[in-house]
């Protein structure tokens, strides 16, 4: 009687017992494969670890997200310890996944005029952004291009001045 009450209580509370079958699938030979809650958790854990391991390589990213459909390099506006400008490489995949890789490249190893260098970096960043926008409009599906435009708008900050007087 106690066992029946515990099972009934677990069912009413929505608790799935560890050995209770929660899903069934068909094997290649047509036989049925049963899954318990513990089996599903273990399988999802394995898939999650496999996904993140595969994301470390380009081949793994292609396997999960499709072919790379675009790649561009953007300046970050930062310099490293030896004064070289830091860039990021952005890879865009077929399903819209974006992978950002940090890379260091030297344009000018000695910065003679920091103000001019900052202006040049800002201009290069603006041009790269325009080129990326144009590329996305021309090469991405319209829905994805619109989503990217909305994401850019959401990332822009607006400065608002509020004056409070007595």
Coordinates of N, CA, C and O in Angstrom, one line a residue:
X1 N 0.8 -1.2 0.0 CA 0.0 0.0 0.0 C 0.9 1.3 0.0 O 0.6 2.2 -0.7
X2 N 2.0 1.2 0.8 CA 2.9 2.4 0.9 C 3.5 2.7 -0.5 O 3.6 3.8 -0.9
X3 N 3.9 1.6 -1.2 CA 4.5 1.8 -2.5 C 3.6 2.4 -3.5 O 3.9 3.3 -4.3
X4 N 2.3 2.0 -3.5 CA 1.3 2.6 -4.4 C 1.1 4.1 -4.1 O 0.9 4.9 -5.0
X5 N 1.1 4.4 -2.8 CA 0.9 5.8 -2.4 C 2.1 6.7 -2.9 O 1.9 7.8 -3.4
X6 N 3.3 6.1 -2.7 CA 4.5 6.9 -3.2 C 4.5 7.1 -4.7 O 4.7 8.1 -5.2
X7 N 4.1 6.0 -5.5 CA 4.1 6.1 -6.9 C 3.0 7.1 -7.3 O 3.2 7.9 -8.2
X8 N 1.8 7.0 -6.7 CA 0.7 7.9 -7.0 C 1.1 9.3 -6.7 O 0.9 10.3 -7.4
X9 N 1.8 9.6 -5.5 CA 2.2 10.9 -5.1 C 3.2 11.4 -6.1 O 3.2 12.6 -6.5
X10 N 4.1 10.6 -6.6 CA 5.1 11.0 -7.5 C 4.5 11.4 -8.9 O 4.8 12.4 -9.5
X11 N 3.5 10.6 -9.3 CA 2.8 10.9 -10.5 C 2.0 12.2 -10.4 O 2.0 13.0 -11.4
X12 N 1.4 12.4 -9.3 CA 0.6 13.6 -9.2 C 1.4 14.9 -9.1 O 1.0 15.9 -9.5
X13 N 2.6 14.8 -8.5 CA 3.5 15.9 -8.4 C 4.3 16.1 -9.7 O 5.1 17.1 -9.8
X14 N 4.2 15.2 -10.7 CA 5.0 15.4 -11.9 C 6.4 14.9 -11.8 O 7.2 15.2 -12.7
X15 N 6.7 14.2 -10.8 CA 8.1 13.6 -10.6 C 8.2 12.3 -11.5 O 7.3 11.5 -11.4
X16 N 9.2 12.3 -12.3 CA 9.4 11.1 -13.1 C 10.4 10.2 -12.3 O 11.5 10.6 -12.0
X17 N 10.1 8.9 -12.1 CA 11.0 8.0 -11.4 C 12.1 7.7 -12.3 O 11.9 7.6 -13.6
X18 N 13.3 7.4 -11.8 CA 14.5 7.1 -12.6 C 14.3 5.9 -13.5 O 14.9 6.0 -14.6
X19 N 13.6 4.9 -13.1 CA 13.5 3.7 -14.0 C 12.2 3.7 -14.8 O 11.9 2.7 -15.5
X20 N 11.4 4.8 -14.8 CA 10.2 4.8 -15.6 C 10.5 5.2 -17.0 O 11.3 6.1 -17.2
X21 N 9.9 4.5 -18.0 CA 10.2 4.8 -19.4 C 9.5 6.1 -19.7 O 8.3 6.3 -19.5
X22 N 10.2 7.1 -20.3 CA 9.7 8.4 -20.6 C 9.6 8.6 -22.1 O 8.9 9.5 -22.6
X23 N 10.3 7.8 -22.9 CA 10.3 8.0 -24.3 C 10.7 6.6 -25.0 O 11.4 5.8 -24.4
X24 N 10.2 6.4 -26.2 CA 10.6 5.3 -27.0 C 11.0 5.7 -28.4 O 10.4 6.7 -28.9
X25 N 12.0 5.1 -28.9 CA 12.4 5.4 -30.3 C 12.6 4.0 -31.0 O 12.6 3.0 -30.4
X26 N 12.7 4.1 -32.3 CA 12.9 2.9 -33.1 C 14.3 2.8 -33.5 O 15.0 3.8 -33.9
X27 N 14.9 1.6 -33.4 CA 16.2 1.3 -33.8 C 16.2 1.1 -35.4 O 15.2 1.0 -36.0
X28 N 17.4 0.9 -35.9 CA 17.5 0.7 -37.4 C 16.8 -0.6 -37.8 O 16.3 -0.6 -39.0
X29 N 16.8 -1.6 -37.0 CA 16.2 -2.8 -37.4 C 14.7 -2.9 -37.1 O 14.0 -3.9 -37.3
X30 N 14.1 -1.8 -36.6 CA 12.7 -1.7 -36.4 C 12.2 -2.0 -35.0 O 11.1 -1.8 -34.6
X31 N 13.2 -2.5 -34.2 CA 12.8 -2.8 -32.8 C 12.7 -1.5 -32.0 O 13.2 -0.4 -32.4
X32 N 12.1 -1.6 -30.8 CA 11.8 -0.4 -30.0 C 12.9 -0.2 -29.0 O 13.4 -1.2 -28.3
X33 N 13.4 1.0 -28.8 CA 14.4 1.3 -27.8 C 13.7 2.2 -26.8 O 13.0 3.2 -27.1
X34 N 13.8 1.9 -25.5 CA 13.1 2.7 -24.4 C 14.2 3.5 -23.7 O 15.3 3.2 -23.6
X35 N 13.7 4.7 -23.3 CA 14.5 5.7 -22.6 C 13.9 6.1 -21.3 O 12.8 6.4 -21.2
X36 N 14.8 6.0 -20.2 CA 14.3 6.5 -18.9 C 14.8 8.0 -18.8 O 15.6 8.5 -19.6
X37 N 14.4 8.6 -17.7 CA 14.8 10.0 -17.5 C 16.4 10.0 -17.4 O 17.0 10.9 -17.9
X38 N 16.9 9.1 -16.7 CA 18.4 9.0 -16.5 C 19.1 8.8 -17.8 O 20.1 9.4 -18.1
X39 N 18.5 7.9 -18.7 CA 19.1 7.7 -20.0 C 19.1 9.0 -20.8 O 20.1 9.3 -21.5
X40 N 18.0 9.7 -20.8 CA 17.9 11.0 -21.6 C 18.9 12.0 -21.1 O 19.5 12.7 -21.9
X41 N 19.0 12.1 -19.8 CA 20.0 13.1 -19.2 C 21.4 12.7 -19.6 O 22.2 13.6 -19.9
X42 N 21.7 11.5 -19.5 CA 23.1 11.0 -19.9 C 23.3 11.3 -21.4 O 24.4 11.8 -21.8
X43 N 22.4 11.0 -22.3 CA 22.5 11.2 -23.7 C 22.7 12.7 -24.0 O 23.5 13.1 -24.8
X44 N 21.8 13.5 -23.4 CA 21.9 15.0 -23.6 C 23.2 15.6 -23.1 O 23.8 16.4 -23.7
X45 N 23.7 15.0 -22.0 CA 25.0 15.5 -21.5 C 26.2 15.1 -22.5 O 27.0 15.9 -22.7
X46 N 26.1 13.9 -23.1 CA 27.1 13.5 -24.1 C 27.0 14.4 -25.3 O 28.1 14.9 -25.8
X47 N 25.8 14.7 -25.8 CA 25.7 15.5 -27.0 C 26.2 16.9 -26.7 O 26.8 17.6 -27.6
X48 N 25.9 17.5 -25.5 CA 26.3 18.8 -25.2 C 27.9 18.9 -25.1 O 28.4 19.8 -25.7
X49 N 28.5 17.9 -24.5 CA 30.0 17.9 -24.5 C 30.5 17.7 -25.9 O 31.5 18.4 -26.2
X50 N 29.9 16.9 -26.7 CA 30.4 16.7 -28.1 C 30.3 18.0 -28.9 O 31.2 18.4 -29.6
X51 N 29.1 18.7 -28.7 CA 28.9 20.0 -29.4 C 30.0 21.0 -29.1 O 30.6 21.6 -30.0
X52 N 30.3 21.2 -27.8 CA 31.3 22.2 -27.4 C 32.7 21.8 -27.8 O 33.5 22.6 -28.1
X53 N 33.0 20.5 -27.8 CA 34.3 20.0 -28.3 C 34.4 20.3 -29.8 O 35.4 20.8 -30.3
X54 N 33.3 20.1 -30.6 CA 33.4 20.3 -32.0 C 33.5 21.8 -32.3 O 34.0 22.2 -33.4
X55 N 33.0 22.7 -31.5 CA 33.0 24.1 -31.7 C 34.5 24.7 -31.7 O 34.7 25.8 -32.2
X56 N 35.4 23.9 -31.2 CA 36.8 24.3 -31.2 C 37.5 24.2 -32.5 O 38.5 24.8 -32.7
X57 N 36.9 23.5 -33.5 CA 37.5 23.4 -34.8 C 36.6 23.9 -35.9 O 35.3 23.8 -35.7
X58 N 37.1 24.3 -37.0 CA 36.3 24.7 -38.1 C 35.5 23.6 -38.7 O 34.3 23.8 -39.0
X59 N 36.1 22.4 -38.8 CA 35.3 21.3 -39.3 C 34.2 20.9 -38.4 O 33.1 20.6 -38.9
X60 N 34.3 21.0 -37.1 CA 33.2 20.8 -36.2 C 32.1 21.8 -36.3 O 30.9 21.4 -36.3
X61 N 32.5 23.1 -36.5 CA 31.5 24.1 -36.6 C 30.7 23.9 -37.9 O 29.5 24.1 -38.0
X62 N 31.4 23.5 -39.0 CA 30.8 23.2 -40.3 C 29.8 22.0 -40.1 O 28.7 22.0 -40.7
X63 N 30.2 21.0 -39.3 CA 29.3 19.9 -39.1 C 28.0 20.3 -38.5 O 26.9 19.8 -38.8
X64 N 28.0 21.2 -37.5 CA 26.8 21.5 -36.8 C 26.1 22.7 -37.4 O 24.9 22.8 -37.3
X65 N 26.8 23.6 -38.0 CA 26.1 24.9 -38.5 C 26.1 25.1 -40.0 O 25.6 26.1 -40.5
X66 N 26.7 24.1 -40.8 CA 26.8 24.3 -42.2 C 28.1 25.0 -42.6 O 28.9 25.3 -41.8
X67 N 28.2 25.2 -43.9 CA 29.4 25.8 -44.4 C 29.6 27.3 -44.0 O 28.6 28.0 -43.7
X68 N 30.8 27.7 -43.9 CA 31.1 29.1 -43.6 C 30.7 30.0 -44.9 O 31.2 29.7 -46.0
X69 N 29.8 30.9 -44.7 CA 29.4 31.7 -45.9 C 30.0 33.1 -45.9 O 29.8 33.9 -46.8
X70 N 30.7 33.5 -44.9 CA 31.4 34.8 -44.8 C 32.4 34.9 -43.8 O 32.4 34.1 -42.8
X71 N 33.4 35.7 -44.0 CA 34.4 35.9 -43.0 C 35.0 37.3 -43.2 O 35.2 37.8 -44.3
X72 N 35.1 38.0 -42.1 CA 35.7 39.4 -42.2 C 36.5 39.7 -40.9 O 36.3 39.0 -39.9
X73 N 37.4 40.6 -41.0 CA 38.3 41.0 -39.9 C 38.0 42.4 -39.6 O 37.9 43.3 -40.4
X74 N 37.8 42.6 -38.3 CA 37.5 44.0 -37.8 C 38.5 44.4 -36.7 O 38.9 43.6 -35.9
X75 N 38.9 45.7 -36.8 CA 39.8 46.2 -35.7 C 39.0 46.4 -34.4 O 37.8 46.8 -34.5
X76 N 39.6 46.1 -33.3 CA 38.9 46.4 -32.0 C 39.2 47.7 -31.5 O 38.5 48.2 -30.5
X77 N 40.1 48.4 -32.0 CA 40.5 49.8 -31.5 C 41.5 49.7 -30.3 O 41.8 50.7 -29.7
X78 N 41.9 48.5 -30.0 CA 42.8 48.2 -28.9 C 44.2 47.9 -29.4 O 44.3 47.6 -30.6
X79 N 45.2 48.1 -28.6 CA 46.5 47.7 -29.0 C 47.0 46.7 -27.9 O 46.6 46.7 -26.7
X80 N 47.9 45.8 -28.3 CA 48.5 44.8 -27.4 C 49.7 45.5 -26.7 O 50.0 46.6 -26.8
X81 N 50.4 44.7 -25.9 CA 51.5 45.2 -25.1 C 52.6 45.8 -25.9 O 53.3 46.6 -25.4
X82 N 52.8 45.3 -27.1 CA 53.9 45.9 -27.9 C 53.4 46.9 -28.9 O 54.2 47.3 -29.8
X83 N 52.2 47.4 -28.8 CA 51.7 48.5 -29.6 C 51.1 48.1 -30.9 O 50.8 49.0 -31.7
X84 N 50.8 46.8 -31.1 CA 50.2 46.4 -32.3 C 48.7 46.4 -32.2 O 48.2 46.1 -31.1
X85 N 48.0 46.7 -33.3 CA 46.6 46.8 -33.2 C 46.0 45.4 -33.1 O 46.5 44.5 -33.8
X86 N 44.9 45.2 -32.4 CA 44.3 43.9 -32.2 C 43.0 43.9 -33.1 O 42.3 44.8 -33.1
X87 N 42.9 42.8 -33.8 CA 41.8 42.5 -34.6 C 41.0 41.3 -34.2 O 41.5 40.5 -33.5
X88 N 39.7 41.2 -34.6 CA 38.9 40.0 -34.4 C 38.5 39.5 -35.8 O 38.2 40.3 -36.7
X89 N 38.5 38.2 -36.0 CA 38.0 37.6 -37.2 C 36.7 37.0 -36.9 O 36.5 36.3 -35.9
X90 N 35.7 37.4 -37.7 CA 34.3 36.9 -37.5 C 34.0 36.0 -38.6 O 34.1 36.3 -39.8
X91 N 33.5 34.7 -38.3 CA 33.1 33.8 -39.3 C 31.6 33.7 -39.2 O 31.0 33.5 -38.1
X92 N 30.9 33.7 -40.3 CA 29.4 33.6 -40.4 C 29.1 32.2 -41.1 O 29.6 32.0 -42.2
X93 N 28.3 31.4 -40.4 CA 27.9 30.1 -41.0 C 26.5 30.1 -41.5 O 25.7 31.0 -41.3
X94 N 26.2 29.1 -42.3 CA 25.0 29.0 -43.1 C 23.7 29.1 -42.2 O 22.7 29.7 -42.7
X95 N 23.7 28.6 -41.0 CA 22.5 28.7 -40.2 C 22.4 30.0 -39.4 O 21.5 30.2 -38.6
X96 N 23.4 30.9 -39.6 CA 23.4 32.2 -38.9 C 24.3 32.2 -37.7 O 24.4 33.3 -37.1
X97 N 24.9 31.1 -37.4 CA 25.9 31.1 -36.3 C 27.1 32.0 -36.6 O 27.5 32.0 -37.7
X98 N 27.5 32.7 -35.6 CA 28.7 33.6 -35.7 C 29.7 33.2 -34.7 O 29.5 33.1 -33.5
X99 N 30.9 33.0 -35.2 CA 32.1 32.7 -34.4 C 33.1 33.8 -34.5 O 33.5 34.2 -35.5
X100 N 33.5 34.3 -33.3 CA 34.4 35.4 -33.2 C 35.7 34.9 -32.7 O 35.8 34.3 -31.6
X101 N 36.8 35.1 -33.5 CA 38.1 34.6 -33.1 C 39.0 35.8 -32.9 O 39.1 36.7 -33.7
X102 N 39.7 35.9 -31.8 CA 40.6 37.0 -31.5 C 41.9 36.7 -32.2 O 42.5 35.6 -32.0
X103 N 42.4 37.7 -32.9 CA 43.7 37.5 -33.6 C 44.5 38.8 -33.4 O 43.9 39.8 -33.3
X104 N 45.8 38.7 -33.4 CA 46.7 39.8 -33.3 C 47.4 40.0 -34.6 O 48.1 39.0 -35.0
X105 N 47.4 41.2 -35.2 CA 48.1 41.5 -36.4 C 48.7 42.8 -36.3 O 48.2 43.7 -35.6
X106 N 49.8 43.0 -36.9 CA 50.5 44.3 -36.9 C 50.2 45.1 -38.1 O 50.5 44.6 -39.2
X107 N 49.7 46.3 -38.0 CA 49.7 47.2 -39.1 C 50.9 48.1 -39.1 O 51.7 48.1 -40.0
X108 N 51.0 48.8 -38.0 CA 52.2 49.7 -37.8 C 52.7 49.3 -36.4 O 51.9 49.4 -35.4
X109 N 53.9 48.8 -36.3 CA 54.4 48.4 -35.0 C 54.7 49.7 -34.1 O 54.7 49.5 -32.9
X110 N 54.9 50.8 -34.7 CA 55.1 52.0 -33.9 C 54.0 53.0 -34.2 O 53.8 53.4 -35.4
X111 N 53.4 53.5 -33.2 CA 52.3 54.5 -33.4 C 52.9 55.8 -33.1 O 53.3 56.2 -32.0
X112 N 53.0 56.6 -34.2 CA 53.7 57.9 -34.0 C 52.7 59.0 -33.5 O 53.0 59.9 -32.8
X113 N 51.5 58.9 -34.0 CA 50.4 59.9 -33.6 C 49.2 59.2 -33.1 O 48.4 58.7 -33.9
X114 N 49.1 59.0 -31.8 CA 48.0 58.2 -31.2 C 46.6 58.7 -31.6 O 45.7 58.0 -31.9
X115 N 46.4 60.1 -31.7 CA 45.2 60.6 -32.1 C 44.8 60.3 -33.6 O 43.7 59.9 -33.9
X116 N 45.8 60.4 -34.4 CA 45.5 60.1 -35.9 C 45.2 58.6 -36.0 O 44.4 58.1 -36.8
X117 N 46.0 57.8 -35.2 CA 45.7 56.3 -35.2 C 44.3 56.0 -34.7 O 43.7 55.1 -35.3
X118 N 43.9 56.7 -33.7 CA 42.5 56.4 -33.2 C 41.5 56.8 -34.2 O 40.5 56.1 -34.4
X119 N 41.7 57.9 -34.9 CA 40.7 58.4 -36.0 C 40.7 57.3 -37.1 O 39.7 57.0 -37.7
X120 N 41.9 56.9 -37.5 CA 42.0 55.9 -38.6 C 41.4 54.6 -38.2 O 40.7 54.0 -39.0
X121 N 41.5 54.2 -36.9 CA 40.9 52.9 -36.5 C 39.4 53.1 -36.5 O 38.7 52.2 -36.9
X122 N 38.9 54.2 -36.1 CA 37.4 54.5 -36.1 C 36.9 54.5 -37.5 O 35.8 53.9 -37.7
X123 N 37.6 55.1 -38.4 CA 37.2 55.1 -39.8 C 37.2 53.7 -40.4 O 36.3 53.3 -41.1
X124 N 38.3 52.9 -40.1 CA 38.4 51.5 -40.6 C 37.2 50.7 -40.0 O 36.6 49.9 -40.7
X125 N 36.9 50.9 -38.7 CA 35.8 50.2 -38.1 C 34.5 50.5 -38.8 O 33.6 49.7 -39.1
X126 N 34.3 51.8 -39.1 CA 33.0 52.2 -39.7 C 32.9 51.6 -41.1 O 31.9 51.1 -41.5
X127 N 34.0 51.6 -41.9 CA 34.0 51.1 -43.2 C 33.8 49.6 -43.2 O 33.0 49.0 -44.0
X128 N 34.4 48.9 -42.2 CA 34.2 47.5 -42.1 C 32.7 47.2 -41.7 O 32.1 46.2 -42.3
X129 N 32.1 48.0 -40.9 CA 30.7 47.8 -40.5 C 29.8 48.0 -41.7 O 28.9 47.3 -42.0
X130 N 30.1 49.0 -42.5 CA 29.3 49.3 -43.8 C 29.5 48.1 -44.7 O 28.5 47.7 -45.3
X131 N 30.7 47.6 -44.9 CA 30.9 46.5 -45.8 C 30.2 45.2 -45.3 O 29.6 44.5 -46.1
X132 N 30.2 45.0 -44.0 CA 29.5 43.9 -43.4 C 28.0 44.0 -43.6 O 27.3 43.1 -44.0
X133 N 27.4 45.2 -43.4 CA 26.0 45.5 -43.7 C 25.6 45.2 -45.1 O 24.6 44.5 -45.4
X134 N 26.4 45.7 -46.0 CA 26.2 45.5 -47.5 C 26.3 44.0 -47.8 O 25.4 43.5 -48.6
X135 N 27.3 43.3 -47.3 CA 27.4 41.9 -47.6 C 26.3 41.1 -47.0 O 25.7 40.2 -47.7
X136 N 25.8 41.4 -45.8 CA 24.7 40.7 -45.2 C 23.4 40.9 -46.0 O 22.6 40.0 -46.3
X137 N 23.2 42.2 -46.5 CA 22.0 42.5 -47.3 C 22.0 41.7 -48.6 O 21.0 41.2 -49.1
X138 N 23.2 41.6 -49.2 CA 23.3 40.9 -50.5 C 23.3 39.4 -50.4 O 22.9 38.7 -51.3
X139 N 23.8 38.8 -49.3 CA 24.1 37.4 -49.3 C 23.2 36.6 -48.3 O 23.1 35.4 -48.5
X140 N 22.6 37.2 -47.3 CA 21.8 36.5 -46.3 C 20.4 36.5 -46.7 O 19.9 37.4 -47.4
X141 N 19.6 35.5 -46.2 CA 18.2 35.5 -46.5 C 17.6 36.8 -45.8 O 18.1 37.3 -44.8
X142 N 16.6 37.3 -46.4 CA 16.0 38.6 -45.9 C 15.7 38.6 -44.4 O 15.9 39.6 -43.7
X143 N 15.1 37.5 -43.9 CA 14.8 37.4 -42.5 C 16.0 37.6 -41.6 O 16.0 38.3 -40.6
X144 N 17.1 36.8 -42.0 CA 18.3 36.9 -41.2 C 19.0 38.2 -41.3 O 19.5 38.8 -40.3
X145 N 19.0 38.9 -42.5 CA 19.6 40.2 -42.7 C 18.8 41.2 -41.8 O 19.4 42.1 -41.2
X146 N 17.5 41.1 -41.8 CA 16.7 42.0 -40.9 C 17.0 41.8 -39.5 O 17.1 42.7 -38.7
X147 N 17.1 40.5 -39.1 CA 17.5 40.2 -37.7 C 18.8 40.8 -37.3 O 19.0 41.4 -36.2
X148 N 19.8 40.7 -38.2 CA 21.1 41.3 -37.9 C 21.0 42.8 -37.8 O 21.7 43.4 -36.9
X149 N 20.2 43.5 -38.6 CA 20.0 44.9 -38.6 C 19.4 45.3 -37.2 O 19.8 46.3 -36.6
X150 N 18.4 44.5 -36.8 CA 17.8 44.8 -35.5 C 18.8 44.6 -34.3 O 18.8 45.4 -33.4
X151 N 19.6 43.6 -34.4 CA 20.7 43.4 -33.4 C 21.6 44.6 -33.3 O 22.0 45.0 -32.3
X152 N 22.0 45.1 -34.5 CA 22.9 46.2 -34.5 C 22.2 47.5 -33.9 O 22.8 48.2 -33.1
X153 N 21.0 47.7 -34.2 CA 20.2 48.8 -33.6 C 20.1 48.7 -32.1 O 20.2 49.6 -31.4
X154 N 19.9 47.4 -31.6 CA 19.8 47.2 -30.2 C 21.1 47.5 -29.5 O 21.1 47.8 -28.3
X155 N 22.2 47.3 -30.2 CA 23.5 47.4 -29.6 C 24.0 48.9 -29.5 O 24.9 49.2 -28.8
X156 N 23.3 49.8 -30.3 CA 23.7 51.2 -30.2 C 23.2 51.8 -28.9 O 22.1 51.5 -28.5
X157 N 24.0 52.7 -28.4 CA 23.6 53.4 -27.1 C 23.1 54.8 -27.5 O 23.7 55.4 -28.3
X158 N 22.2 55.2 -26.8 CA 21.7 56.6 -27.0 C 22.0 57.4 -25.7 O 21.8 56.8 -24.6
X159 N 22.4 58.6 -25.8 CA 22.6 59.4 -24.6 C 21.5 60.4 -24.4 O 21.0 61.0 -25.4
X160 N 20.9 60.3 -23.3 CA 19.8 61.1 -22.9 C 20.1 62.0 -21.7 O 20.6 61.5 -20.7
X161 N 19.9 63.3 -21.8 CA 20.1 64.2 -20.7 C 18.8 64.6 -20.1 O 17.9 65.1 -20.9
X162 N 18.6 64.4 -18.9 CA 17.4 64.7 -18.2 C 17.7 65.9 -17.2 O 18.6 65.8 -16.4
X163 N 17.0 67.0 -17.3 CA 17.2 68.1 -16.4 C 16.0 68.2 -15.5 O 14.9 68.3 -15.9
X164 N 16.4 68.1 -14.2 CA 15.3 68.2 -13.2 C 15.5 69.5 -12.4 O 16.6 69.9 -12.0
X165 N 14.4 70.3 -12.4 CA 14.5 71.6 -11.8 C 13.5 71.7 -10.7 O 12.4 71.0 -10.7
X166 N 13.7 72.5 -9.6 CA 12.8 72.6 -8.5 C 11.5 73.2 -8.9 O 11.2 73.9 -9.8

